[in-house]
Structure formats: C-alpha cells, structure tokens
mmCIF file of C-alpha atoms in Angstrom:
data_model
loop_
_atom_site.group_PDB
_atom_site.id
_atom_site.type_symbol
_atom_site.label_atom_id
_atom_site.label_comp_id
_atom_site.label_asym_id
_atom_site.label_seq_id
_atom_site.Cartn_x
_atom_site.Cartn_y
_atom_site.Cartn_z
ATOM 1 C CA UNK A 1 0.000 0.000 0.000
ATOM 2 C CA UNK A 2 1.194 3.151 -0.761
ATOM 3 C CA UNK A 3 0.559 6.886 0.901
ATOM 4 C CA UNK A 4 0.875 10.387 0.122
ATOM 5 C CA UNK A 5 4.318 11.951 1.209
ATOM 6 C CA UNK A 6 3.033 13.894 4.420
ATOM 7 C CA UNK A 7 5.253 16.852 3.692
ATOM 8 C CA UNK A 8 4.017 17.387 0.645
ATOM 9 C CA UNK A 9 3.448 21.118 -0.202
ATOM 10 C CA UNK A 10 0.167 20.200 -2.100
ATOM 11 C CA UNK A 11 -2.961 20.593 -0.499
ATOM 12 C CA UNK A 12 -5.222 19.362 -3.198
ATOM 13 C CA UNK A 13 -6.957 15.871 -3.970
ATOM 14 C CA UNK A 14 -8.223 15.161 -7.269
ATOM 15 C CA UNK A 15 -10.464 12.224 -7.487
ATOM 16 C CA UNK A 16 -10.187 10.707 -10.962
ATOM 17 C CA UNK A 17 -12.814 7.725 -12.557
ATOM 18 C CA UNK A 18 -11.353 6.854 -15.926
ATOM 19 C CA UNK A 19 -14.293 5.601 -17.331
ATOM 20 C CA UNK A 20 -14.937 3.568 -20.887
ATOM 21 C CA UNK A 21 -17.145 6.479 -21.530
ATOM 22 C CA UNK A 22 -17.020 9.590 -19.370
ATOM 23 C CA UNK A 23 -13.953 10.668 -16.938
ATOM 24 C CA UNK A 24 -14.779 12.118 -14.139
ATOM 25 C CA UNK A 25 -12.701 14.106 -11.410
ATOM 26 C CA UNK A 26 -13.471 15.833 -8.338
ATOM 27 C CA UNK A 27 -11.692 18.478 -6.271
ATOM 28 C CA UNK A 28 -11.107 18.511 -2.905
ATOM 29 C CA UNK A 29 -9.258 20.975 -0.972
ATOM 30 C CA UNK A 30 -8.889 22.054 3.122
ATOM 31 C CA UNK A 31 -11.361 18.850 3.323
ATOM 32 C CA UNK A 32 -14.150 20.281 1.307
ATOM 33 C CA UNK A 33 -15.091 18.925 -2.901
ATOM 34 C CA UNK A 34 -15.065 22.432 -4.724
ATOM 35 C CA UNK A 35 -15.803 21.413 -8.067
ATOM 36 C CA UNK A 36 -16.445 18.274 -9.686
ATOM 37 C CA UNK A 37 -16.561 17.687 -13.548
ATOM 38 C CA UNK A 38 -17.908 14.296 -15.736
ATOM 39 C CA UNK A 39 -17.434 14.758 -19.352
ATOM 40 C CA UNK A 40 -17.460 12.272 -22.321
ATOM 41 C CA UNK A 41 -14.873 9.627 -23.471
ATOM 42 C CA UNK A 42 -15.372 7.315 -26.160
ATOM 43 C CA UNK A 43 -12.183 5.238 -24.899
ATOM 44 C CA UNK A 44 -12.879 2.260 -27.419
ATOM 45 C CA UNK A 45 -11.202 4.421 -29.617
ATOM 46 C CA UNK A 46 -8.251 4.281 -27.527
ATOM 47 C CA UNK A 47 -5.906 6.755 -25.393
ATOM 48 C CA UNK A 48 -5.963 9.443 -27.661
ATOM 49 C CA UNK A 49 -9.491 9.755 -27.227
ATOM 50 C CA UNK A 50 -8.713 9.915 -23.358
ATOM 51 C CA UNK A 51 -5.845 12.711 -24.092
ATOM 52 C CA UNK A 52 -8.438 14.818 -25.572
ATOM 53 C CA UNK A 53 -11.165 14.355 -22.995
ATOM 54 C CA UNK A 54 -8.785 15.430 -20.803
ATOM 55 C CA UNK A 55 -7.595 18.732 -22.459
ATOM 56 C CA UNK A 56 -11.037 20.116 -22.150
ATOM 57 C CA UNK A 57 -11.460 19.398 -19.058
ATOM 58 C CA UNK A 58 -11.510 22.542 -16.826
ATOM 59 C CA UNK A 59 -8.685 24.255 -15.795
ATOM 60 C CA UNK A 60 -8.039 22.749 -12.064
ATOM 61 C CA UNK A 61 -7.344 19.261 -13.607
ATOM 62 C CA UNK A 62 -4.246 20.136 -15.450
ATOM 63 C CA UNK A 63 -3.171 21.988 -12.392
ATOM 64 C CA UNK A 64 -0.093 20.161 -9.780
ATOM 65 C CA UNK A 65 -2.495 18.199 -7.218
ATOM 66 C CA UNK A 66 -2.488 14.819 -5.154
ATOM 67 C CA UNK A 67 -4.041 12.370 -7.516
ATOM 68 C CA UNK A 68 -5.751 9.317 -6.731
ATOM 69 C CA UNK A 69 -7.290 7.232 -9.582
ATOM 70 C CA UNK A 70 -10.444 4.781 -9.621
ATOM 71 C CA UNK A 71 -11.426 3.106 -13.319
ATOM 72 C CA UNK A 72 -13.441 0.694 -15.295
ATOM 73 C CA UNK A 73 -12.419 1.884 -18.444
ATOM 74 C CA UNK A 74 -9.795 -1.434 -18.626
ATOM 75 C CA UNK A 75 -12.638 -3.314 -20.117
ATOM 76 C CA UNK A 76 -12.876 -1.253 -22.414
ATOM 77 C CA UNK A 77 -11.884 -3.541 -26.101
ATOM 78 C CA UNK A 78 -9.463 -1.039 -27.248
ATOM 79 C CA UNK A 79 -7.146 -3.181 -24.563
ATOM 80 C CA UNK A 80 -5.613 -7.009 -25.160
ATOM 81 C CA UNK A 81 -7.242 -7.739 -21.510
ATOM 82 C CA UNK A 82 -8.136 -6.064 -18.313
ATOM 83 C CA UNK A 83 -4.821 -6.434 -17.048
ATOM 84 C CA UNK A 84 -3.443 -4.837 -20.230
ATOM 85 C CA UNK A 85 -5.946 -2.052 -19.728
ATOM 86 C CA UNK A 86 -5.124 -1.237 -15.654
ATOM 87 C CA UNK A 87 -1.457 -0.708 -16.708
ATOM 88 C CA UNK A 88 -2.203 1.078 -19.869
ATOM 89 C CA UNK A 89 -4.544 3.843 -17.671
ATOM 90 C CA UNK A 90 -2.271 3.881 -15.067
ATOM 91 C CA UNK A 91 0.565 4.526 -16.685
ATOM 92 C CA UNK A 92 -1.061 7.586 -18.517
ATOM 93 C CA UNK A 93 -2.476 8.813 -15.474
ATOM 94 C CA UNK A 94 1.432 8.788 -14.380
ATOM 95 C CA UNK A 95 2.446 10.683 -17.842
ATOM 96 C CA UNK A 96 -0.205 13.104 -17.255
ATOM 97 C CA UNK A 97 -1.531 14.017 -13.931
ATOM 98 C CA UNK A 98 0.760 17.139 -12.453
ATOM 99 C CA UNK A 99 1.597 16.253 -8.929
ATOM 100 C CA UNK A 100 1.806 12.966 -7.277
ATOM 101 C CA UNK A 101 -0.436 10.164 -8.541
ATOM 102 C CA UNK A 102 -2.000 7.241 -6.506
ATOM 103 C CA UNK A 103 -4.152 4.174 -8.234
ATOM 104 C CA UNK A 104 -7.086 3.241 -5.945
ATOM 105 C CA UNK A 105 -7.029 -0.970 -5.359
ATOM 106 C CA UNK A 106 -10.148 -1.034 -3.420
ATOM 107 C CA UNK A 107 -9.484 -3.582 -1.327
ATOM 108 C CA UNK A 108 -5.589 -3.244 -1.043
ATOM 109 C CA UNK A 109 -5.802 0.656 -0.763
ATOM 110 C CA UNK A 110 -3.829 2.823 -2.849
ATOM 111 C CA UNK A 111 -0.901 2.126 -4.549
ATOM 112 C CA UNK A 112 1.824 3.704 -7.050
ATOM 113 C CA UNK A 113 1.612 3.858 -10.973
ATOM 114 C CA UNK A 114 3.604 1.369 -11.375
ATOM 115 C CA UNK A 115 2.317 -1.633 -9.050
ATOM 116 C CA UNK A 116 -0.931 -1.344 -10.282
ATOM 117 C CA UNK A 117 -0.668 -3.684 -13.010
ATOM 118 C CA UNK A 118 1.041 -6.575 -10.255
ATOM 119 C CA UNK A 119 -2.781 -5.146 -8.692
ATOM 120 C CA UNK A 120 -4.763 -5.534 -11.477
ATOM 121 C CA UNK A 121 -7.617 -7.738 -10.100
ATOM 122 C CA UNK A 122 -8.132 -5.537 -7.074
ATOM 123 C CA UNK A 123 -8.120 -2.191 -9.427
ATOM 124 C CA UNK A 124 -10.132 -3.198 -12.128
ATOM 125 C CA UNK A 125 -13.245 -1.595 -11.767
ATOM 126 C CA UNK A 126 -12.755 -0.863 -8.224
ATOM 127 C CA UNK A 127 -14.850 2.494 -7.757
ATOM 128 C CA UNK A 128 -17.477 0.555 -6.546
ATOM 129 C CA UNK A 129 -15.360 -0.098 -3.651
ATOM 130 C CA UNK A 130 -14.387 3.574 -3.067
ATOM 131 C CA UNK A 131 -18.028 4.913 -3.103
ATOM 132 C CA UNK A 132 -19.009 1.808 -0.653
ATOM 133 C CA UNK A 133 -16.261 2.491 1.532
ATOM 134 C CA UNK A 134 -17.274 6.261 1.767
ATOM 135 C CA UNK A 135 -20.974 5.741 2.363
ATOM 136 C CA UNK A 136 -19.289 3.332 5.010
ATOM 137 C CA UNK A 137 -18.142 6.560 6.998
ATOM 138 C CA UNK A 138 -21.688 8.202 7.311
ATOM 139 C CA UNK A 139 -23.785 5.112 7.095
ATOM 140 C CA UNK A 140 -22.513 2.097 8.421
ATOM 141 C CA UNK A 141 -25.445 -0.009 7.436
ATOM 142 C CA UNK A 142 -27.064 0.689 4.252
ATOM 143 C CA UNK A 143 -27.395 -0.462 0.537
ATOM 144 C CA UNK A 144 -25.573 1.622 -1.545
ATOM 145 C CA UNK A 145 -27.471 1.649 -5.323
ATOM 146 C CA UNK A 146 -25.210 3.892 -7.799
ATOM 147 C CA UNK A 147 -27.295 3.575 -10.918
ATOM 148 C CA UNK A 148 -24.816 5.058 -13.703
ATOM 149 C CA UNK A 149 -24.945 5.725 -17.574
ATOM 150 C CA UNK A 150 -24.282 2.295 -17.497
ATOM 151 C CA UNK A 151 -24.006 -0.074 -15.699
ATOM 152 C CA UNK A 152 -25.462 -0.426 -11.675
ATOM 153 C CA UNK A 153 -24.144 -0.825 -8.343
ATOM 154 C CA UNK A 154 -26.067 -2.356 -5.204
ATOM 155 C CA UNK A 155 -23.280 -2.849 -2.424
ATOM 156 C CA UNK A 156 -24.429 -3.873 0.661
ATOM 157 C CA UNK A 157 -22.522 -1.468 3.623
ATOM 158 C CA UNK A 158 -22.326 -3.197 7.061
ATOM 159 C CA UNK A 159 -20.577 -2.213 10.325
ATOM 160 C CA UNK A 160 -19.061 0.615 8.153
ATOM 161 C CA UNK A 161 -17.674 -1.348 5.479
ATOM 162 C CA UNK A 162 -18.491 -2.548 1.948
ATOM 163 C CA UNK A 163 -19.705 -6.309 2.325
ATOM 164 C CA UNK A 164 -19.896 -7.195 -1.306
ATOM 165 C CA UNK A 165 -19.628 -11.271 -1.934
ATOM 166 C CA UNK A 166 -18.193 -10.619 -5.519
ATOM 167 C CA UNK A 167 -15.478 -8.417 -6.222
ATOM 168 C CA UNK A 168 -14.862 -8.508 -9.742
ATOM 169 C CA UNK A 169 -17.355 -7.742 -12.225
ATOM 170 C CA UNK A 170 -17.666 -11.643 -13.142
ATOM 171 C CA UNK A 171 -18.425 -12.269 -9.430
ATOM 172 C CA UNK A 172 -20.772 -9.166 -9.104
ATOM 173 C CA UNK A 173 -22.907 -10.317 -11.871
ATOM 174 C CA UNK A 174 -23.888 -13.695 -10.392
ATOM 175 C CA UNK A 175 -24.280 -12.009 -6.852
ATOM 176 C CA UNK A 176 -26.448 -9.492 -8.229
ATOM 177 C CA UNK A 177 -24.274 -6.461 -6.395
ATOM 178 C CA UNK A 178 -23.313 -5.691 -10.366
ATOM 179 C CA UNK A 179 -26.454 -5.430 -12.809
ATOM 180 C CA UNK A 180 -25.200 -4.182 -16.424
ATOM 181 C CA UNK A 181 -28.299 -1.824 -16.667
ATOM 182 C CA UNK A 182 -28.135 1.968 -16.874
ATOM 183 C CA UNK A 183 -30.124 4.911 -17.797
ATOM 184 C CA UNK A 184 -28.357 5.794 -20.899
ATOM 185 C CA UNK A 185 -26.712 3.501 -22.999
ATOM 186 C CA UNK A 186 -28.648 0.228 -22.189
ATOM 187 C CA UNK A 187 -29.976 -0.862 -25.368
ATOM 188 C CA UNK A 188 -33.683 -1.535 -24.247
ATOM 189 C CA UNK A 189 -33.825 -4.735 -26.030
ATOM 190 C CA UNK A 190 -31.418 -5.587 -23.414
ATOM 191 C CA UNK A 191 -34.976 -5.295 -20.613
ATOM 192 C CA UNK A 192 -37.353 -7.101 -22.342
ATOM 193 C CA UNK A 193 -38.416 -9.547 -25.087
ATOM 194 C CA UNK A 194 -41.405 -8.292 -25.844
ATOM 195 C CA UNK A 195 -43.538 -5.256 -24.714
ATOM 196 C CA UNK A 196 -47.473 -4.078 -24.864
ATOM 197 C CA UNK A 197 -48.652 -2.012 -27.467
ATOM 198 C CA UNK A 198 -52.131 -0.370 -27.850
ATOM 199 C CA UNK A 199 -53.603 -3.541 -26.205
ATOM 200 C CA UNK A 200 -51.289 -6.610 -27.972
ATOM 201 C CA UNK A 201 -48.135 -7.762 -27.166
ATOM 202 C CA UNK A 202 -45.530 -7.321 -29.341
ATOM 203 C CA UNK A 203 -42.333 -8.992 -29.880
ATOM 204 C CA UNK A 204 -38.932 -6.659 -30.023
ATOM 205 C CA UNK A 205 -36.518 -6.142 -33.037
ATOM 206 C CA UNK A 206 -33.514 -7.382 -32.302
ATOM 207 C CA UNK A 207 -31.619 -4.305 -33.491
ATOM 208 C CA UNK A 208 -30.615 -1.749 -30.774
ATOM 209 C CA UNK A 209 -32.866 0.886 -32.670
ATOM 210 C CA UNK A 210 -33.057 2.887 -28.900
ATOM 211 C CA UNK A 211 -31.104 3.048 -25.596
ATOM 212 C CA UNK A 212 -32.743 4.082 -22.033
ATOM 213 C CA UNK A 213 -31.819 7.854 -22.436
ATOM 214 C CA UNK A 214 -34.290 7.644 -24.999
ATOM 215 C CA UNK A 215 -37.065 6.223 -22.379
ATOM 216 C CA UNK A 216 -36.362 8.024 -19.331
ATOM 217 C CA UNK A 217 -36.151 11.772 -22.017
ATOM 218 C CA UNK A 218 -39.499 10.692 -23.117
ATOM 219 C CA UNK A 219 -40.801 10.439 -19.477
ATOM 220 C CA UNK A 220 -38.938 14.016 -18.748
ATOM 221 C CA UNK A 221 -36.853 12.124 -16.016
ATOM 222 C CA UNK A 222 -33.291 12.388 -17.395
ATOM 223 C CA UNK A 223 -31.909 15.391 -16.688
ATOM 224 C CA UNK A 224 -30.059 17.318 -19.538
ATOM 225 C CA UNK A 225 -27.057 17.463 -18.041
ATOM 226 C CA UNK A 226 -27.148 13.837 -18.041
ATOM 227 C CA UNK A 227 -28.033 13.129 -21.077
ATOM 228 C CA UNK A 228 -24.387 13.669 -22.894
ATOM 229 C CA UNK A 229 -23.626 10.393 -25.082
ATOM 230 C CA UNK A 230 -24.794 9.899 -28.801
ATOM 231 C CA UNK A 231 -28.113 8.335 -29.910
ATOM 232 C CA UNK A 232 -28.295 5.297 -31.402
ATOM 233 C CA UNK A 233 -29.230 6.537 -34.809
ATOM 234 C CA UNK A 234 -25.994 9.495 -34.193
ATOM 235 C CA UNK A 235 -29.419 12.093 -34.388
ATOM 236 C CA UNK A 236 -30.904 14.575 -32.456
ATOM 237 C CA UNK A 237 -32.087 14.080 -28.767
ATOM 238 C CA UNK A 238 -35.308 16.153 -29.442
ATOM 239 C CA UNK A 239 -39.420 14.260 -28.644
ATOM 240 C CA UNK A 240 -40.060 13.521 -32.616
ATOM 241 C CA UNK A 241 -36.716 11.889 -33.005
ATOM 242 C CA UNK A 242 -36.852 10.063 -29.923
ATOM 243 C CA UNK A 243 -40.280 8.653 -30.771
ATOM 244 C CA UNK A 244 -38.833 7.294 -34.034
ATOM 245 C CA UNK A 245 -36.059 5.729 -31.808
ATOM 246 C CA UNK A 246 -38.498 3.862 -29.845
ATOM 247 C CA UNK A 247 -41.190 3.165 -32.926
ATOM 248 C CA UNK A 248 -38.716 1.262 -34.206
ATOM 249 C CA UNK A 249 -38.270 -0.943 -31.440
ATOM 250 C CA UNK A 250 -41.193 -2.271 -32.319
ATOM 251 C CA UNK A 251 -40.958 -2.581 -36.472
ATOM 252 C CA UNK A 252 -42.988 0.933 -36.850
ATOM 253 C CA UNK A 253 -42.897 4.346 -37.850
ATOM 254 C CA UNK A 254 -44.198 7.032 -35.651
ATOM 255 C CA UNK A 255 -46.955 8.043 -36.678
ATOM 256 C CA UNK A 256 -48.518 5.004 -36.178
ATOM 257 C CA UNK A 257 -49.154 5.837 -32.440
ATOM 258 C CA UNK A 258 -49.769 9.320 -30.805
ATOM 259 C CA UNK A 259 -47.212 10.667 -28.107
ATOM 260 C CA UNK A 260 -49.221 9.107 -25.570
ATOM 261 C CA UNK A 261 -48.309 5.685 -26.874
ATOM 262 C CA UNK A 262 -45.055 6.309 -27.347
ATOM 263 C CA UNK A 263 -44.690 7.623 -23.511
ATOM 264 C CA UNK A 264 -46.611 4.197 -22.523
ATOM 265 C CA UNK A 265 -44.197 2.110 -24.171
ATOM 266 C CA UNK A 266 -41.373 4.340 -22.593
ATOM 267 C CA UNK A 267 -43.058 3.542 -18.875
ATOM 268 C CA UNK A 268 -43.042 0.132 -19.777
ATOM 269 C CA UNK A 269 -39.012 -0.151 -20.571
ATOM 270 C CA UNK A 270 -38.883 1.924 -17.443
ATOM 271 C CA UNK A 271 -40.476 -0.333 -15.530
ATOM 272 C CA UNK A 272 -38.823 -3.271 -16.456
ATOM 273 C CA UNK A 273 -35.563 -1.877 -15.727
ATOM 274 C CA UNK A 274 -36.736 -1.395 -12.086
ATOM 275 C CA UNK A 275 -37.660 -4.875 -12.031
ATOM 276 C CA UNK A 276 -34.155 -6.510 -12.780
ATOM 277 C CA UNK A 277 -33.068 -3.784 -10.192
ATOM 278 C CA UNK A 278 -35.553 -4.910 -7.387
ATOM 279 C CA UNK A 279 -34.862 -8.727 -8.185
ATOM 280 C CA UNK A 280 -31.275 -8.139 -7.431
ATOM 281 C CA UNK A 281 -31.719 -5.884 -4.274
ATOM 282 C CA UNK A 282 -34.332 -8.694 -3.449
ATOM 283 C CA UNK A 283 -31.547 -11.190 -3.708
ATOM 284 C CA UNK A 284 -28.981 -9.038 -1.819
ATOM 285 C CA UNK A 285 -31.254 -8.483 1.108
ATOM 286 C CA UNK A 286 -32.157 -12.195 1.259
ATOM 287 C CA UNK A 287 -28.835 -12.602 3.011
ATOM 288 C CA UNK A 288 -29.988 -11.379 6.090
ATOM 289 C CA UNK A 289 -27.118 -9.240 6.936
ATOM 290 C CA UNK A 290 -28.863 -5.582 6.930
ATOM 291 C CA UNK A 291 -31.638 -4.488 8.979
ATOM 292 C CA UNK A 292 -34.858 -3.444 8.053
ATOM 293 C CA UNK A 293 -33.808 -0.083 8.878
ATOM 294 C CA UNK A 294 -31.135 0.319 6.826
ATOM 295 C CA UNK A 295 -31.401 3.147 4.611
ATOM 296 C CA UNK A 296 -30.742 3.060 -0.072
ATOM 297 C CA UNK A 297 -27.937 5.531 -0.328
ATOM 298 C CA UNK A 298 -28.494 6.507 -4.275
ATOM 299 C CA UNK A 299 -26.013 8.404 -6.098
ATOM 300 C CA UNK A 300 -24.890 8.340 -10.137
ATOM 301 C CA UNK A 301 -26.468 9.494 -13.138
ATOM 302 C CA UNK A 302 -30.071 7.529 -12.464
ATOM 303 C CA UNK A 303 -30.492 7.903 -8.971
ATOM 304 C CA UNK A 304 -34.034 9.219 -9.423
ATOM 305 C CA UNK A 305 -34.479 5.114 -10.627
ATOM 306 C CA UNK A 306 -32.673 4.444 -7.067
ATOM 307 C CA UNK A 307 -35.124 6.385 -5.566
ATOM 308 C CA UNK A 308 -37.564 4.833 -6.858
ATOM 309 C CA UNK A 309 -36.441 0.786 -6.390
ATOM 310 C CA UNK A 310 -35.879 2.170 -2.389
ATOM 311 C CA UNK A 311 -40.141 3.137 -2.117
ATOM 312 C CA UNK A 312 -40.488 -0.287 -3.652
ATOM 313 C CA UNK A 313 -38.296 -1.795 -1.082
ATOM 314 C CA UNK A 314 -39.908 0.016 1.395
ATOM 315 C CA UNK A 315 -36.779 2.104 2.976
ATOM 316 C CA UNK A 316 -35.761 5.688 3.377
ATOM 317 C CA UNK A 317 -33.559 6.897 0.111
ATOM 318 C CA UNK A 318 -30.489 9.196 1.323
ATOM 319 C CA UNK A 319 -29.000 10.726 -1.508
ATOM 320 C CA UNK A 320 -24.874 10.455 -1.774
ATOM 321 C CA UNK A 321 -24.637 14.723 -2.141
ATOM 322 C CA UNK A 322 -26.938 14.951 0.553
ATOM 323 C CA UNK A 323 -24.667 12.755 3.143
ATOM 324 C CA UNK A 324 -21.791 14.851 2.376
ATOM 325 C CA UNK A 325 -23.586 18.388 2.050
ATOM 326 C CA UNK A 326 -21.023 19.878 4.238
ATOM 327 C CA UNK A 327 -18.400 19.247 2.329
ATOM 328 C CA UNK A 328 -19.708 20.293 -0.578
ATOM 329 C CA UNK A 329 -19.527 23.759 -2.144
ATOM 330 C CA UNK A 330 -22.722 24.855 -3.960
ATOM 331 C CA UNK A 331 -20.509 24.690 -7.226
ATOM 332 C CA UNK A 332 -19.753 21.063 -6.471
ATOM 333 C CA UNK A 333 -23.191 19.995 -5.855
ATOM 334 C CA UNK A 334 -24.793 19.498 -8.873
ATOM 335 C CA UNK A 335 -22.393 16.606 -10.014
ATOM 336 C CA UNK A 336 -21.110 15.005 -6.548
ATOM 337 C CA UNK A 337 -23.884 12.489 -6.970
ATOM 338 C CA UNK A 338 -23.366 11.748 -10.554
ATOM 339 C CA UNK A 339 -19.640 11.264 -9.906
ATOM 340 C CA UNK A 340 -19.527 9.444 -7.005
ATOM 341 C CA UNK A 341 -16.180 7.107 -7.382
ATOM 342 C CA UNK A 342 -14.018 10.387 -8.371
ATOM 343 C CA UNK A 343 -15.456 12.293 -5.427
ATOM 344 C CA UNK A 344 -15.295 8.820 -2.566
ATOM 345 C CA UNK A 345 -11.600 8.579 -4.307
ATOM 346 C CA UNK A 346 -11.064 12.012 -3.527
ATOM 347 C CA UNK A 347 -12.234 12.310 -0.042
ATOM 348 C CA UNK A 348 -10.614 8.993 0.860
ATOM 349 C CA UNK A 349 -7.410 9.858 0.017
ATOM 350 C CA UNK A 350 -7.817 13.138 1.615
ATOM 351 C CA UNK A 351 -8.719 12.046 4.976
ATOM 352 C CA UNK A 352 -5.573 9.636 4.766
#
C-alpha cells in the first residue's frame, strides 16, 4: 500500500474515474469537494481519445495536485485484456496528472503507478469499492445503489464497510451487487423480449434501434445534463426523433401511435428496468445481513431510478450529495452524486 508523502506542499486531492465512456474528477481541498466535472470519453477508440477528454477538461485538472485514480475503463476492447488495460490507464495517469499520482485498489488501498498492473484484479473496476467504503463513513449499514450511464451498483454497507460477496465484475454479476443496466446507454432490447402495445403484445426487433436515455427523455426524467452520449441513430435528442427511436423498437414508424403511446411504451421499458433492479436488491437483502432499517444511499447518473427501487423496497432513500452536504460547495453539488467514485476517491485519500 502506498501513501501520500506527508510533507508534501500540495494541499489538493483530485479524485479521478477513468471511465470507458465519461472521466470524471473531483476536487477537494482544506477537506471540502469544490468542483467536480464528468465529461465524455469514447475510450474504445483508444488513449488518444482519453488525451483529448482530458484537455477540455476545466482548468483545475491540469493543475499540480495529489491524484488518486479509480477506473473501469480497462474493459474497455481497445485493450488485449483487463490487465493490459489497468497498466495502460495507469501509466497515462502517471504521464499526465501534475503532482503525485496514486491508483485506488479497493481492497488493497492505494498504490503507485507502477504496481498497479502486479494489482490488477483488485483495481479493475474498483470504484465501486471507493463509493461503498465512503458511504461506510456516514452510514454504516445501508445499501448503496449507484445507478450510472451504465451499468449499476447495489453494495451492501455493514458495520461501516463494503460487504460485497463478488469483487470482480464476473463475481458481481452472479451475486447481483453488479447489474449491467443503466439509464443511458442500455440498449432496451437488453430489458425485455417483448412489450405491450395499444392492447397486444408485441415482440422486439432485435436491433438496438433505442437506448434508455431515450425512455427516461421521453418520461422528462433524465436530466439534460445527463443526457451527454450519442443516440443510437448518431441524431438529435429532441421528442419527434426520440419517438422514431423507440417506434422502431417495435418494427414501426411514428406516426402510427400518438405521443401518448409512445410515452406508454417508454413507462413500460422503465419499468422493467426497475424490475431486474428490485430482483437483485431482493436477492442481496435475502442474506440477512442488513436491517430493516437500513437506509438506499443513491447516487450516479439515475439515482431518481434508485429512488424509486428504495419506495419499492420500502426504505428511506439518502442521496450520496446529501450525506456529504457539508463538504460540498454549492458549485460542487450538482455533479457530486453523478460522480460518485471520483469524489469517494477524492475524499478517501484526503482524509488519509
């Protein structure tokens, strides 16, 4: 395990998540996350497309700081392996992070540049861990549900720290503390096989014709700010074009229902996302090990879905930006939950 040099003149922690497609950072300085940033990253297309996420990020990132670094973009396929890809990240967060640079191993803590690739199973997609282990600090009992862009989270938090059976994503997906489900990118074929139309059931094309940002921006529940990868069809984001997204989901054209129908079919999608989402809280709770009182802590880009799986569960919803609203400056705030990992990476590393 490595630590920050004590005497070191620099007084500022940035949290990094290299992501497969957004980075996100977080600043943290005299204890208190002053800005935090997400932008996008297509990182299939290798690190170049990293090195100019990065250059547009806002000024503070370039600037000398404390670093500490939290990824899952080492799955991406632009890398031979996940191993490959941990070394590959880490060694450009090394090239290019001013100041001294740290690679979060969840369970192992943090540790230099260049032993993260010796670490690669406990850094792979380790933010998880560092969110868990922060919610750990104000809630010692609670689910934690990060429902991302992406992919989502449900880590059980007990006695103040992260309880997760699996570890890697492999594990997490037959525990059901990783569900590959977000409210972006998901293709929705990926929810359902078929889905009710105008009274008949109707099977789905096979073609991923829509994604969940174009569900939730029918329902008006994904924010803007949110909203920030590419349609399927690479077209506009506005209510006719999404409609023809989702018409086609089920071999039609758009004007063959009114805006109604097309908002019912969105519900539906919605809906059976929350399902695979309750079945594997349902399964994590089985185990006994948190009480009926223990709260959802929701954070990431869908947390208004976490919110809504913790009513069905029947227990209070905390949000992650909430928990740490005194630490937060109003300029931070809008993001913190979005960008959980970079800001728990961030904090962490501060308080050590």
């Amino acid at each position: 395990m490595t630590h920050f040099h004590p005497s070191a003149s620099l007084r500022r922690v940035i949290g990094w998540d290299l992501g497969g497609i957004h980075v996100k950072a977080a600043l943290v300085e005299e204890g208190r996350v002053r800005a935090v940033v997400q932008a996008p990253c297509p990182l299939w297309n290798g690190l170049p497309a990293l090195d100019a996420t990065f250059a547009a990020l806002p000024a503070w990132a370039h600037e000398p700081a404390r670093h500490a670094v939290t990824m899952t973009g080492e799955l991406t396929d632009c890398f031979a392996d996940r191993a490959d890809g941990v070394a590959q990240l880490a060694g450009w967060a090394a090239r290019n992070l001013a100041g001294e640079v740290a690679i979060y191993a969840g369970r192992a803590g943090l540790v230099a540049p260049e032993a993260a690739a010796p670490h690669a199973p406990d850094v792979a997609s380790a933010n998880w861990h560092a969110t868990a282990a922060l919610v750990g600090t104000l809630r010692p009992d609670a689910l934690l549900v990060d429902v991302g862009s992406t992919t989502a989270d449900l880590i059980p938090v007990r006695d103040g720290q992260p309880r997760a059976i699996g570890y890697s994503d492999a594990e997490r997906l037959e525990t059901g503390e990783l569900v590959y489900t977000g409210v972006v990118r998901t293709p929705l074929l990926a929810l359902s096989r078929t889905a009710p139309f105008r009274g008949r059931r109707t099977a789905l094309m096979a073609e991923c014709f829509a994604t969940t940002a174009d569900a939730y921006r029918l329902l008006s529940q994904l924010p803007e700010a949110e909203d920030q990868q590419d349609t399927a069809d690479l077209k506009g984001k506005s209510i006719p074009e999404t409609e023809i997204r989702l018409a086609r989901m089920i071999g039609r054209d758009r004007h063959e229902g009114s805006g109604d129908d097309w908002a019912r079919l969105a519900g539906f999608f919605a809906e059976a996302q929350l399902r695979l989402l309750h079945d594997a809280a349902g399964l994590i709770l089985s185990r006994g090990d948190l009480s009926d009182a223990a709260p959802i802590v929701i954070c990431g880009a869908g947390r208004f879905v976490a919110a809504r799986l913790a009513a069905r569960l029947g227990r209070p919803a905390e949000d992650l930006s909430d928990l740490i609203a005194p630490r937060l400056t109003p300029e931070a705030a809008a993001f913190a939950s979005t960008c959980g990992p970079a800001v728990a990476v961030a904090v962490l590393a501060a308080a050590g």
